[in-house]
mmCIF file of C-alpha atoms and ligand atoms in Angstrom:
data_model
loop_
_atom_site.group_PDB
_atom_site.id
_atom_site.type_symbol
_atom_site.label_atom_id
_atom_site.label_comp_id
_atom_site.label_asym_id
_atom_site.label_seq_id
_atom_site.Cartn_x
_atom_site.Cartn_y
_atom_site.Cartn_z
ATOM 1 C CA MET A 26 103.695 74.044 125.702
ATOM 2 C CA GLN A 27 103.603 77.696 126.766
ATOM 3 C CA ASN A 28 105.827 80.065 124.802
ATOM 4 C CA ILE A 29 105.962 83.389 126.611
ATOM 5 C CA ARG A 30 108.650 86.022 126.268
ATOM 6 C CA LYS A 31 109.729 88.522 128.863
ATOM 7 C CA ILE A 32 109.787 92.049 127.436
ATOM 8 C CA ALA A 33 110.447 93.991 130.636
ATOM 9 C CA GLU A 34 110.404 93.241 134.351
ATOM 10 C CA ASP A 35 106.614 92.981 134.461
ATOM 11 C CA LEU A 36 105.609 92.804 130.788
ATOM 12 C CA PHE A 37 105.274 89.572 128.811
ATOM 13 C CA TYR A 38 104.619 88.673 125.186
ATOM 14 C CA VAL A 39 101.836 86.092 125.067
ATOM 15 C CA GLY A 40 100.946 86.237 121.360
ATOM 16 C CA CYS A 41 101.714 83.806 118.567
ATOM 17 C CA SER A 42 102.666 83.502 114.909
ATOM 18 C CA ASP A 43 100.849 81.874 112.016
ATOM 19 C CA ARG A 44 102.947 80.594 109.109
ATOM 20 C CA ARG A 45 100.202 78.483 107.556
ATOM 21 C CA ILE A 46 97.962 81.405 106.644
ATOM 22 C CA GLN A 47 97.761 81.967 102.903
ATOM 23 C CA LEU A 48 95.886 85.260 102.687
ATOM 24 C CA PHE A 49 95.638 87.784 105.522
ATOM 25 C CA GLU A 50 92.063 89.137 105.618
ATOM 26 C CA SER A 51 91.445 86.671 102.761
ATOM 27 C CA ALA A 52 93.095 89.265 100.560
ATOM 28 C CA TYR A 53 96.836 89.719 101.113
ATOM 29 C CA PRO A 54 99.499 87.059 100.537
ATOM 30 C CA VAL A 55 101.743 86.675 103.588
ATOM 31 C CA PRO A 56 104.609 84.433 102.477
ATOM 32 C CA ASP A 57 106.457 85.151 105.738
ATOM 33 C CA GLY A 58 103.368 84.536 107.880
ATOM 34 C CA VAL A 59 101.884 86.958 110.372
ATOM 35 C CA SER A 60 102.010 87.411 114.132
ATOM 36 C CA TYR A 61 99.125 88.220 116.430
ATOM 37 C CA ASN A 62 100.626 90.060 119.363
ATOM 38 C CA SER A 63 99.185 90.133 122.853
ATOM 39 C CA TYR A 64 100.867 91.494 125.960
ATOM 40 C CA LEU A 65 100.397 90.790 129.656
ATOM 41 C CA LEU A 66 101.319 93.417 132.244
ATOM 42 C CA LYS A 67 101.755 92.073 135.770
ATOM 43 C CA ASP A 68 101.469 94.975 138.160
ATOM 44 C CA ASP A 69 99.378 95.118 141.369
ATOM 45 C CA LYS A 70 96.639 94.502 138.831
ATOM 46 C CA THR A 71 97.112 92.199 135.845
ATOM 47 C CA VAL A 72 96.308 93.609 132.404
ATOM 48 C CA LEU A 73 96.040 91.774 129.093
ATOM 49 C CA PHE A 74 96.357 93.927 125.971
ATOM 50 C CA ASP A 75 94.110 92.402 123.292
ATOM 51 C CA THR A 76 93.735 88.740 122.385
ATOM 52 C CA VAL A 77 94.725 86.940 119.166
ATOM 53 C CA ASP A 78 93.191 85.285 116.119
ATOM 54 C CA LYS A 79 91.216 82.140 116.893
ATOM 55 C CA VAL A 80 93.711 80.083 114.919
ATOM 56 C CA CYS A 81 96.143 80.527 117.845
ATOM 57 C CA SER A 82 93.639 79.945 120.641
ATOM 58 C CA ALA A 83 95.292 76.969 122.340
ATOM 59 C CA GLN A 84 98.784 78.510 122.351
ATOM 60 C CA PHE A 85 97.445 81.853 123.525
ATOM 61 C CA PHE A 86 95.600 80.502 126.567
ATOM 62 C CA GLU A 87 98.565 78.338 127.548
ATOM 63 C CA ASN A 88 100.712 81.474 127.360
ATOM 64 C CA VAL A 89 98.330 83.653 129.371
ATOM 65 C CA GLU A 90 97.904 81.028 132.077
ATOM 66 C CA ALA A 91 101.663 80.480 132.345
ATOM 67 C CA ALA A 92 102.428 84.195 132.414
ATOM 68 C CA LEU A 93 99.808 84.794 135.097
ATOM 69 C CA ASP A 94 101.473 82.048 137.142
ATOM 70 C CA GLY A 95 98.457 81.461 139.358
ATOM 71 C CA ARG A 96 97.209 85.045 139.502
ATOM 72 C CA ASN A 97 93.788 86.139 138.316
ATOM 73 C CA LEU A 98 93.333 88.366 135.258
ATOM 74 C CA ASP A 99 91.947 91.748 136.293
ATOM 75 C CA TYR A 100 91.714 93.714 133.014
ATOM 76 C CA LEU A 101 91.486 93.065 129.299
ATOM 77 C CA VAL A 102 92.249 96.217 127.331
ATOM 78 C CA VAL A 103 90.571 95.893 123.926
ATOM 79 C CA GLN A 104 92.186 98.375 121.582
ATOM 80 C CA HIS A 105 90.773 97.006 118.340
ATOM 81 C CA MET A 106 87.797 94.770 117.602
ATOM 82 C CA GLU A 107 88.957 93.197 114.336
ATOM 83 C CA PRO A 108 88.871 89.438 114.928
ATOM 84 C CA ASP A 109 92.584 88.922 114.300
ATOM 85 C CA HIS A 110 92.912 90.464 117.780
ATOM 86 C CA ALA A 111 89.473 90.211 119.320
ATOM 87 C CA ALA A 112 88.351 86.690 118.419
ATOM 88 C CA LEU A 113 88.983 85.290 121.881
ATOM 89 C CA ILE A 114 87.347 87.967 124.037
ATOM 90 C CA SER A 115 84.363 85.821 124.981
ATOM 91 C CA GLU A 116 86.624 82.894 125.900
ATOM 92 C CA VAL A 117 88.738 85.202 128.080
ATOM 93 C CA VAL A 118 85.553 86.302 129.862
ATOM 94 C CA ARG A 119 84.475 82.683 130.303
ATOM 95 C CA ARG A 120 87.847 81.694 131.803
ATOM 96 C CA TYR A 121 88.256 84.816 133.949
ATOM 97 C CA PRO A 122 84.693 85.780 134.932
ATOM 98 C CA ASP A 123 85.768 88.608 137.288
ATOM 99 C CA ILE A 124 87.567 90.447 134.493
ATOM 100 C CA LYS A 125 86.913 94.063 133.508
ATOM 101 C CA ILE A 126 87.109 94.821 129.787
ATOM 102 C CA VAL A 127 88.418 98.314 129.050
ATOM 103 C CA CYS A 128 87.529 99.707 125.629
ATOM 104 C CA THR A 129 85.878 102.585 123.786
ATOM 105 C CA ALA A 130 82.101 102.975 123.545
ATOM 106 C CA LYS A 131 82.317 102.082 119.854
ATOM 107 C CA ALA A 132 84.220 98.927 120.737
ATOM 108 C CA LEU A 133 81.529 97.996 123.265
ATOM 109 C CA ALA A 134 78.934 98.158 120.486
ATOM 110 C CA MET A 135 81.106 95.826 118.415
ATOM 111 C CA VAL A 136 81.630 93.439 121.341
ATOM 112 C CA LYS A 137 77.842 93.080 121.384
ATOM 113 C CA GLN A 138 77.787 92.527 117.616
ATOM 114 C CA PHE A 139 80.412 89.796 117.701
ATOM 115 C CA PHE A 140 79.513 88.063 120.990
ATOM 116 C CA ASP A 141 76.510 87.057 123.082
ATOM 117 C CA PHE A 142 77.863 87.388 126.642
ATOM 118 C CA ASP A 143 76.561 90.151 128.917
ATOM 119 C CA ALA A 144 79.060 92.825 127.901
ATOM 120 C CA ASP A 145 77.442 95.640 129.894
ATOM 121 C CA SER A 146 78.204 93.830 133.124
ATOM 122 C CA CYS A 147 81.963 93.675 132.538
ATOM 123 C CA VAL A 148 82.890 96.539 130.223
ATOM 124 C CA GLN A 149 84.320 99.823 131.415
ATOM 125 C CA THR A 150 84.335 102.323 128.550
ATOM 126 C CA VAL A 151 87.064 104.940 128.287
ATOM 127 C CA LYS A 152 87.590 108.078 126.260
ATOM 128 C CA GLU A 153 90.494 110.321 125.254
ATOM 129 C CA GLY A 154 92.925 110.868 128.096
ATOM 130 C CA ASP A 155 91.317 108.519 130.602
ATOM 131 C CA VAL A 156 93.823 106.864 132.910
ATOM 132 C CA LEU A 157 93.980 103.414 134.484
ATOM 133 C CA ASN A 158 96.331 102.998 137.423
ATOM 134 C CA THR A 159 97.421 99.416 137.898
ATOM 135 C CA GLY A 160 99.783 99.955 140.825
ATOM 136 C CA SER A 161 103.094 101.290 139.610
ATOM 137 C CA HIS A 162 101.938 101.763 136.012
ATOM 138 C CA GLU A 163 99.794 104.602 134.706
ATOM 139 C CA LEU A 164 98.013 103.719 131.471
ATOM 140 C CA THR A 165 96.577 106.568 129.384
ATOM 141 C CA PHE A 166 94.107 105.815 126.615
ATOM 142 C CA VAL A 167 94.477 107.710 123.352
ATOM 143 C CA MET A 168 91.722 107.540 120.751
ATOM 144 C CA ALA A 169 92.861 106.471 117.274
ATOM 145 C CA PRO A 170 89.679 106.198 115.186
ATOM 146 C CA MET A 171 90.130 104.629 111.728
ATOM 147 C CA VAL A 172 93.611 103.343 112.519
ATOM 148 C CA HIS A 173 92.267 101.018 111.326
ATOM 149 C CA TRP A 174 88.611 100.756 112.429
ATOM 150 C CA PRO A 175 86.464 103.445 114.099
ATOM 151 C CA GLU A 176 86.628 101.952 117.603
ATOM 152 C CA VAL A 177 90.427 101.859 117.833
ATOM 153 C CA MET A 178 92.399 103.334 120.699
ATOM 154 C CA VAL A 179 96.036 103.005 121.686
ATOM 155 C CA THR A 180 97.458 102.934 125.192
ATOM 156 C CA PHE A 181 100.455 104.789 126.576
ATOM 157 C CA ASP A 182 102.201 103.446 129.665
ATOM 158 C CA LYS A 183 103.662 106.634 131.107
ATOM 159 C CA THR A 184 105.692 104.703 133.659
ATOM 160 C CA THR A 185 107.834 102.937 131.051
ATOM 161 C CA GLY A 186 107.261 105.032 127.915
ATOM 162 C CA THR A 187 105.629 102.078 126.185
ATOM 163 C CA LEU A 188 103.041 102.735 123.471
ATOM 164 C CA PHE A 189 100.662 99.831 122.851
ATOM 165 C CA SER A 190 99.860 100.924 119.321
ATOM 166 C CA ALA A 191 97.159 98.520 118.062
ATOM 167 C CA ASP A 192 97.514 98.034 114.266
ATOM 168 C CA ALA A 193 99.738 101.103 113.935
ATOM 169 C CA PHE A 194 103.429 100.317 113.442
ATOM 170 C CA GLY A 195 102.572 96.700 112.713
ATOM 171 C CA SER A 196 103.702 94.627 109.772
ATOM 172 C CA PHE A 197 103.153 91.384 107.951
ATOM 173 C CA GLY A 198 105.589 88.629 108.888
ATOM 174 C CA ALA A 199 105.774 86.083 111.676
ATOM 175 C CA ILE A 200 108.043 86.557 114.666
ATOM 176 C CA ASN A 201 111.116 84.390 114.203
ATOM 177 C CA GLY A 202 112.469 84.217 117.724
ATOM 178 C CA ASN A 203 113.775 87.770 117.649
ATOM 179 C CA LEU A 204 111.079 89.912 119.210
ATOM 180 C CA PHE A 205 112.670 93.374 118.965
ATOM 181 C CA ASP A 206 113.598 95.475 115.939
ATOM 182 C CA ASP A 207 117.140 95.946 117.294
ATOM 183 C CA GLU A 208 117.747 92.188 117.030
ATOM 184 C CA VAL A 209 117.343 92.218 113.230
ATOM 185 C CA ASP A 210 118.323 94.402 110.262
ATOM 186 C CA TRP A 211 114.918 96.048 110.356
ATOM 187 C CA GLU A 212 115.382 98.582 107.582
ATOM 188 C CA ARG A 213 116.815 95.962 105.215
ATOM 189 C CA ASP A 214 114.570 93.008 106.032
ATOM 190 C CA TYR A 215 111.349 94.367 107.568
ATOM 191 C CA LEU A 216 110.605 97.839 106.206
ATOM 192 C CA ASP A 217 109.211 96.638 102.864
ATOM 193 C CA GLU A 218 106.625 94.421 104.556
ATOM 194 C CA ALA A 219 105.807 97.174 107.052
ATOM 195 C CA ARG A 220 105.126 99.439 104.092
ATOM 196 C CA ARG A 221 102.988 96.800 102.361
ATOM 197 C CA TYR A 222 101.054 96.264 105.590
ATOM 198 C CA TYR A 223 100.483 99.966 106.242
ATOM 199 C CA THR A 224 99.570 100.978 102.698
ATOM 200 C CA ASN A 225 97.141 98.145 102.113
ATOM 201 C CA ILE A 226 95.520 97.955 105.549
ATOM 202 C CA VAL A 227 95.514 101.565 106.769
ATOM 203 C CA GLY A 228 96.614 103.513 103.678
ATOM 204 C CA LYS A 229 93.200 105.010 102.960
ATOM 205 C CA TYR A 230 93.074 106.730 106.348
ATOM 206 C CA GLY A 231 96.063 109.038 106.104
ATOM 207 C CA MET A 232 94.336 111.980 107.768
ATOM 208 C CA GLN A 233 93.446 109.907 110.842
ATOM 209 C CA VAL A 234 97.002 108.544 111.032
ATOM 210 C CA GLN A 235 98.299 112.115 110.901
ATOM 211 C CA MET A 236 96.063 112.942 113.880
ATOM 212 C CA LEU A 237 97.503 109.997 115.822
ATOM 213 C CA LEU A 238 101.069 111.023 114.940
ATOM 214 C CA LYS A 239 100.385 114.518 116.292
ATOM 215 C CA LYS A 240 99.177 113.040 119.577
ATOM 216 C CA ALA A 241 102.141 110.643 119.704
ATOM 217 C CA ALA A 242 104.558 113.535 119.193
ATOM 218 C CA GLY A 243 103.594 114.761 122.657
ATOM 219 C CA LEU A 244 104.511 111.458 124.310
ATOM 220 C CA ASP A 245 107.951 110.331 125.424
ATOM 221 C CA ILE A 246 107.858 106.983 123.619
ATOM 222 C CA LYS A 247 110.670 104.569 124.372
ATOM 223 C CA MET A 248 109.109 101.374 123.014
ATOM 224 C CA ILE A 249 106.224 100.565 120.646
ATOM 225 C CA CYS A 250 104.294 97.320 121.115
ATOM 226 C CA PRO A 251 102.123 96.803 118.011
ATOM 227 C CA LEU A 252 99.561 94.062 117.434
ATOM 228 C CA HIS A 253 101.563 92.594 114.533
ATOM 229 C CA SER A 254 105.283 91.961 114.102
ATOM 230 C CA LEU A 255 108.267 93.242 116.041
ATOM 231 C CA ILE A 256 108.390 95.445 119.114
ATOM 232 C CA VAL A 257 110.091 98.679 118.084
ATOM 233 C CA ARG A 258 112.660 100.413 120.262
ATOM 234 C CA LYS A 259 115.590 101.236 117.937
ATOM 235 C CA ASN A 260 113.838 102.457 114.783
ATOM 236 C CA ILE A 261 111.075 104.557 116.365
ATOM 237 C CA GLY A 262 112.264 107.756 114.657
ATOM 238 C CA LEU A 263 112.639 106.132 111.240
ATOM 239 C CA PHE A 264 109.270 104.354 111.511
ATOM 240 C CA VAL A 265 107.486 107.568 112.537
ATOM 241 C CA GLU A 266 109.170 109.392 109.652
ATOM 242 C CA LYS A 267 107.897 106.718 107.230
ATOM 243 C CA TYR A 268 104.411 106.887 108.742
ATOM 244 C CA ASP A 269 104.423 110.647 108.295
ATOM 245 C CA LYS A 270 105.322 110.236 104.602
ATOM 246 C CA TRP A 271 102.855 107.436 103.932
ATOM 247 C CA SER A 272 99.967 109.104 105.738
ATOM 248 C CA SER A 273 100.556 112.474 104.084
ATOM 249 C CA TYR A 274 100.865 110.761 100.685
ATOM 250 C CA THR A 275 104.353 112.185 100.231
ATOM 251 C CA PRO A 276 106.669 110.073 98.028
ATOM 252 C CA GLU A 277 109.567 108.573 99.963
ATOM 253 C CA GLU A 278 111.931 109.299 97.090
ATOM 254 C CA ASN A 279 112.106 110.695 93.565
ATOM 255 C CA SER A 280 111.811 107.389 91.755
ATOM 256 C CA VAL A 281 109.909 105.585 89.049
ATOM 257 C CA LEU A 282 107.427 102.739 89.306
ATOM 258 C CA ILE A 283 106.404 101.115 86.027
ATOM 259 C CA ALA A 284 103.315 98.914 86.307
ATOM 260 C CA PHE A 285 102.142 97.228 83.150
ATOM 261 C CA THR A 286 100.015 94.467 81.693
ATOM 262 C CA SER A 287 100.684 92.911 78.349
ATOM 263 C CA VAL A 288 98.674 90.331 76.412
ATOM 264 C CA TYR A 289 101.154 89.477 73.648
ATOM 265 C CA GLY A 290 104.233 91.466 74.636
ATOM 266 C CA GLY A 291 103.805 94.743 72.736
ATOM 267 C CA THR A 292 103.014 96.796 75.835
ATOM 268 C CA GLU A 293 105.695 95.077 77.891
ATOM 269 C CA ASN A 294 108.262 95.762 75.169
ATOM 270 C CA THR A 295 107.392 99.466 75.218
ATOM 271 C CA ALA A 296 107.628 99.569 79.015
ATOM 272 C CA GLU A 297 110.985 97.797 78.899
ATOM 273 C CA ILE A 298 112.385 100.226 76.316
ATOM 274 C CA LEU A 299 111.167 103.180 78.404
ATOM 275 C CA ALA A 300 112.785 101.726 81.532
ATOM 276 C CA GLY A 301 116.070 101.198 79.708
ATOM 277 C CA LYS A 302 116.090 104.736 78.331
ATOM 278 C CA LEU A 303 115.390 106.139 81.808
ATOM 279 C CA ALA A 304 118.241 104.087 83.204
ATOM 280 C CA ASP A 305 120.536 105.382 80.418
ATOM 281 C CA LYS A 306 119.671 108.890 81.614
ATOM 282 C CA GLY A 307 120.883 107.966 85.070
ATOM 283 C CA VAL A 308 117.534 107.266 86.732
ATOM 284 C CA LYS A 309 118.196 104.802 89.537
ATOM 285 C CA ASN A 310 116.067 102.318 91.477
ATOM 286 C CA ILE A 311 113.425 101.868 88.770
ATOM 287 C CA LYS A 312 110.798 99.311 89.818
ATOM 288 C CA MET A 313 108.836 97.405 87.203
ATOM 289 C CA PHE A 314 105.972 94.963 87.701
ATOM 290 C CA ASP A 315 103.639 92.924 85.503
ATOM 291 C CA LEU A 316 100.312 93.387 87.254
ATOM 292 C CA SER A 317 99.041 90.066 85.960
ATOM 293 C CA PHE A 318 101.763 88.258 87.900
ATOM 294 C CA THR A 319 102.715 90.401 90.905
ATOM 295 C CA HIS A 320 100.119 90.818 93.639
ATOM 296 C CA SER A 321 98.671 94.309 93.643
ATOM 297 C CA SER A 322 99.395 94.722 97.375
ATOM 298 C CA LYS A 323 103.130 94.747 96.594
ATOM 299 C CA VAL A 324 102.756 97.181 93.714
ATOM 300 C CA LEU A 325 100.518 99.460 95.796
ATOM 301 C CA ALA A 326 103.239 99.668 98.438
ATOM 302 C CA GLU A 327 105.749 100.633 95.743
ATOM 303 C CA ALA A 328 103.316 103.290 94.503
ATOM 304 C CA PHE A 329 103.343 104.875 97.990
ATOM 305 C CA LYS A 330 107.141 104.940 97.796
ATOM 306 C CA ALA A 331 107.663 106.349 94.297
ATOM 307 C CA SER A 332 107.075 109.861 92.994
ATOM 308 C CA HIS A 333 106.466 108.927 89.342
ATOM 309 C CA ILE A 334 104.165 106.152 88.168
ATOM 310 C CA VAL A 335 104.025 104.807 84.614
ATOM 311 C CA LEU A 336 100.939 102.749 83.832
ATOM 312 C CA ALA A 337 101.012 100.817 80.567
ATOM 313 C CA THR A 338 98.177 98.569 79.498
ATOM 314 C CA THR A 339 95.897 97.249 76.800
ATOM 315 C CA THR A 340 92.450 98.272 75.704
ATOM 316 C CA TYR A 341 90.362 95.181 76.385
ATOM 317 C CA ASN A 342 86.642 94.722 75.772
ATOM 318 C CA ALA A 343 86.656 98.453 75.016
ATOM 319 C CA GLY A 344 87.838 99.050 78.574
ATOM 320 C CA VAL A 345 91.029 98.822 80.618
ATOM 321 C CA PHE A 346 92.704 95.410 80.871
ATOM 322 C CA GLU A 347 91.380 93.688 83.970
ATOM 323 C CA SER A 348 94.463 93.521 86.201
ATOM 324 C CA MET A 349 95.324 97.165 85.441
ATOM 325 C CA GLU A 350 91.733 98.189 86.129
ATOM 326 C CA ALA A 351 91.931 96.402 89.492
ATOM 327 C CA PHE A 352 95.239 98.095 90.316
ATOM 328 C CA ILE A 353 93.910 101.556 89.498
ATOM 329 C CA HIS A 354 90.882 100.767 91.643
ATOM 330 C CA SER A 355 93.305 99.909 94.451
ATOM 331 C CA LEU A 356 95.169 103.224 94.012
ATOM 332 C CA VAL A 357 91.870 105.105 94.216
ATOM 333 C CA ALA A 358 90.531 103.017 97.108
ATOM 334 C CA HIS A 359 93.698 103.681 99.089
ATOM 335 C CA ASN A 360 93.549 107.397 98.336
ATOM 336 C CA LEU A 361 97.079 107.718 96.948
ATOM 337 C CA GLN A 362 97.742 111.398 96.242
ATOM 338 C CA ASN A 363 100.308 113.770 94.763
ATOM 339 C CA ARG A 364 101.764 111.434 92.154
ATOM 340 C CA LYS A 365 103.063 112.223 88.674
ATOM 341 C CA PHE A 366 101.679 109.832 86.079
ATOM 342 C CA VAL A 367 102.693 108.760 82.588
ATOM 343 C CA LEU A 368 100.129 106.648 80.724
ATOM 344 C CA ILE A 369 100.788 104.250 77.872
ATOM 345 C CA GLU A 370 97.840 102.753 76.067
ATOM 346 C CA ASN A 371 97.809 99.927 73.570
ATOM 347 C CA GLY A 372 95.014 98.764 71.271
ATOM 348 C CA SER A 373 95.108 96.957 67.943
ATOM 349 C CA TRP A 374 92.035 98.683 66.543
ATOM 350 C CA ALA A 375 90.535 101.148 69.031
ATOM 351 C CA PRO A 376 92.967 102.160 71.799
ATOM 352 C CA THR A 377 90.962 104.088 74.395
ATOM 353 C CA CYS A 378 92.238 102.840 77.741
ATOM 354 C CA GLY A 379 94.520 105.857 78.268
ATOM 355 C CA SER A 380 91.651 108.297 78.655
ATOM 356 C CA GLN A 381 89.718 105.779 80.755
ATOM 357 C CA MET A 382 92.672 105.360 83.143
ATOM 358 C CA ARG A 383 93.029 109.119 83.384
ATOM 359 C CA VAL A 384 89.376 109.588 84.365
ATOM 360 C CA GLU A 385 89.901 107.237 87.316
ATOM 361 C CA LEU A 386 93.261 108.676 88.373
ATOM 362 C CA GLU A 387 91.901 112.229 88.289
ATOM 363 C CA LYS A 388 89.759 111.243 91.277
ATOM 364 C CA LEU A 389 92.953 111.295 93.326
ATOM 365 C CA LYS A 390 94.019 114.636 94.797
ATOM 366 C CA GLY A 391 97.212 115.999 93.300
ATOM 367 C CA SER A 392 97.408 113.629 90.324
ATOM 368 C CA GLU A 393 99.533 115.186 87.596
ATOM 369 C CA PHE A 394 99.875 113.838 84.071
ATOM 370 C CA ILE A 395 103.255 115.038 82.935
ATOM 371 C CA THR A 396 103.045 113.845 79.313
ATOM 372 C CA PRO A 397 100.228 113.180 76.859
ATOM 373 C CA PRO A 398 99.361 109.460 76.822
ATOM 374 C CA LEU A 399 101.650 107.465 74.547
ATOM 375 C CA CYS A 400 99.452 105.474 72.187
ATOM 376 C CA ILE A 401 100.712 102.324 70.557
ATOM 377 C CA LYS A 402 98.784 100.176 68.126
ATOM 378 C CA SER A 403 99.820 96.574 68.720
ATOM 379 C CA ALA A 404 103.546 97.368 68.938
ATOM 380 C CA LEU A 405 105.867 100.342 69.306
ATOM 381 C CA LYS A 406 107.071 101.489 65.888
ATOM 382 C CA LYS A 407 110.364 103.150 64.918
ATOM 383 C CA ASP A 408 108.631 106.425 64.128
ATOM 384 C CA GLN A 409 107.413 106.588 67.743
ATOM 385 C CA ILE A 410 110.893 106.512 69.280
ATOM 386 C CA ALA A 411 111.128 110.312 69.207
ATOM 387 C CA GLU A 412 107.851 110.521 71.100
ATOM 388 C CA LEU A 413 109.122 107.983 73.643
ATOM 389 C CA ASP A 414 112.354 109.960 73.968
ATOM 390 C CA ASN A 415 110.309 113.061 74.768
ATOM 391 C CA VAL A 416 108.575 111.107 77.545
ATOM 392 C CA VAL A 417 111.995 110.157 78.911
ATOM 393 C CA ILE A 418 113.244 113.769 78.783
ATOM 394 C CA THR A 419 110.112 115.052 80.515
ATOM 395 C CA MET A 420 110.349 112.393 83.224
ATOM 396 C CA GLU A 421 114.053 113.058 83.761
ATOM 397 C CA LYS A 422 113.411 116.786 84.173
ATOM 398 C CA SER A 423 110.511 116.164 86.508
ATOM 399 C CA LEU A 424 112.513 113.711 88.615
ATOM 400 C CA ASN A 425 115.319 116.207 89.005
ATOM 401 C CA SER A 426 113.129 119.219 89.694
HETATM 402 FE FE1 LIG B 529 95.296 93.590 112.820
HETATM 403 FE FE2 LIG B 529 92.841 95.831 111.910
HETATM 404 O O1 LIG B 529 93.540 94.245 112.639
#
């Protein structure tokens, strides 16, 4: 049965949600599912903005056919070629053979990589600032390379102030009836997953996101239609502010993230004592995660939020314990910058992981190590409490500076 939603007089939601997916991109847990958004504009010309993942094929085509209500489909605007949005392009072309696909030249090359139909005969490539008039709507194409692939563009409907934003301003999480951010408590219930989505999927490309934000600042945006999650019309300012912070690698707040691994509890105990002492000093909103049990995508998102990061782990096979090594790799891969680090190393006979962690973290611009690494051998001892207290004092000062 078709399940279309009316967004505006001539704009319809024809996407779908997937709550059975376990790992988005085979990498990220999505306990609340994910939505693949697609939009149909019915002007003098009909325009479909992107398709959906193949898992939703049947629902999607029922939706498109119902929304068209007997009309032909004139244009498919392809903003992004990742298959969670582009999987059904060839089937759209098969069903609507007169269609024109509008996309960037880079996207055309990818269409040819993914599909075998004669793309040259139906693709119209566009570049920065090109305009498509569909009757009463004027669509302007804005290039957004690396947000999140090189071929990406977004589309601004000048007539209604609607930004079709591709992956930008998307989030993990299925759509649960409510389609707009003003129908939910977005900041309370959706911001954390929006952060986890951004930091893990697009986080590496902060400079390119900054370029898109500069372009967007010149547009009178009244509504954002992303390719995942809710349509944004109430929290545009807050979301843009968060994007500016995340993409410039600026902490959202002066706060502490403690990420640790612990084989037999000695490292965890030290991290717990440190957290308690920080709390006694009045430090609020401390976040603490065992990297062997919490997915790194969640901890990475918290790292983008916090100003101070404590990493505590064990020397293992003369290296860094595996789940900490993977997390540090994730920090480096996602280009996190301008963070203040405190390192705690453990090792029962040859603790060396502190210096090894530091070598990796120094690859990140603006990394600052505000204390010498705290070295514990198997377990924190009473005569090390003064040293731990000095770490607490230094962190407190730094947090309040
Ligand atoms: Fe939602 Fe980069 O695809």
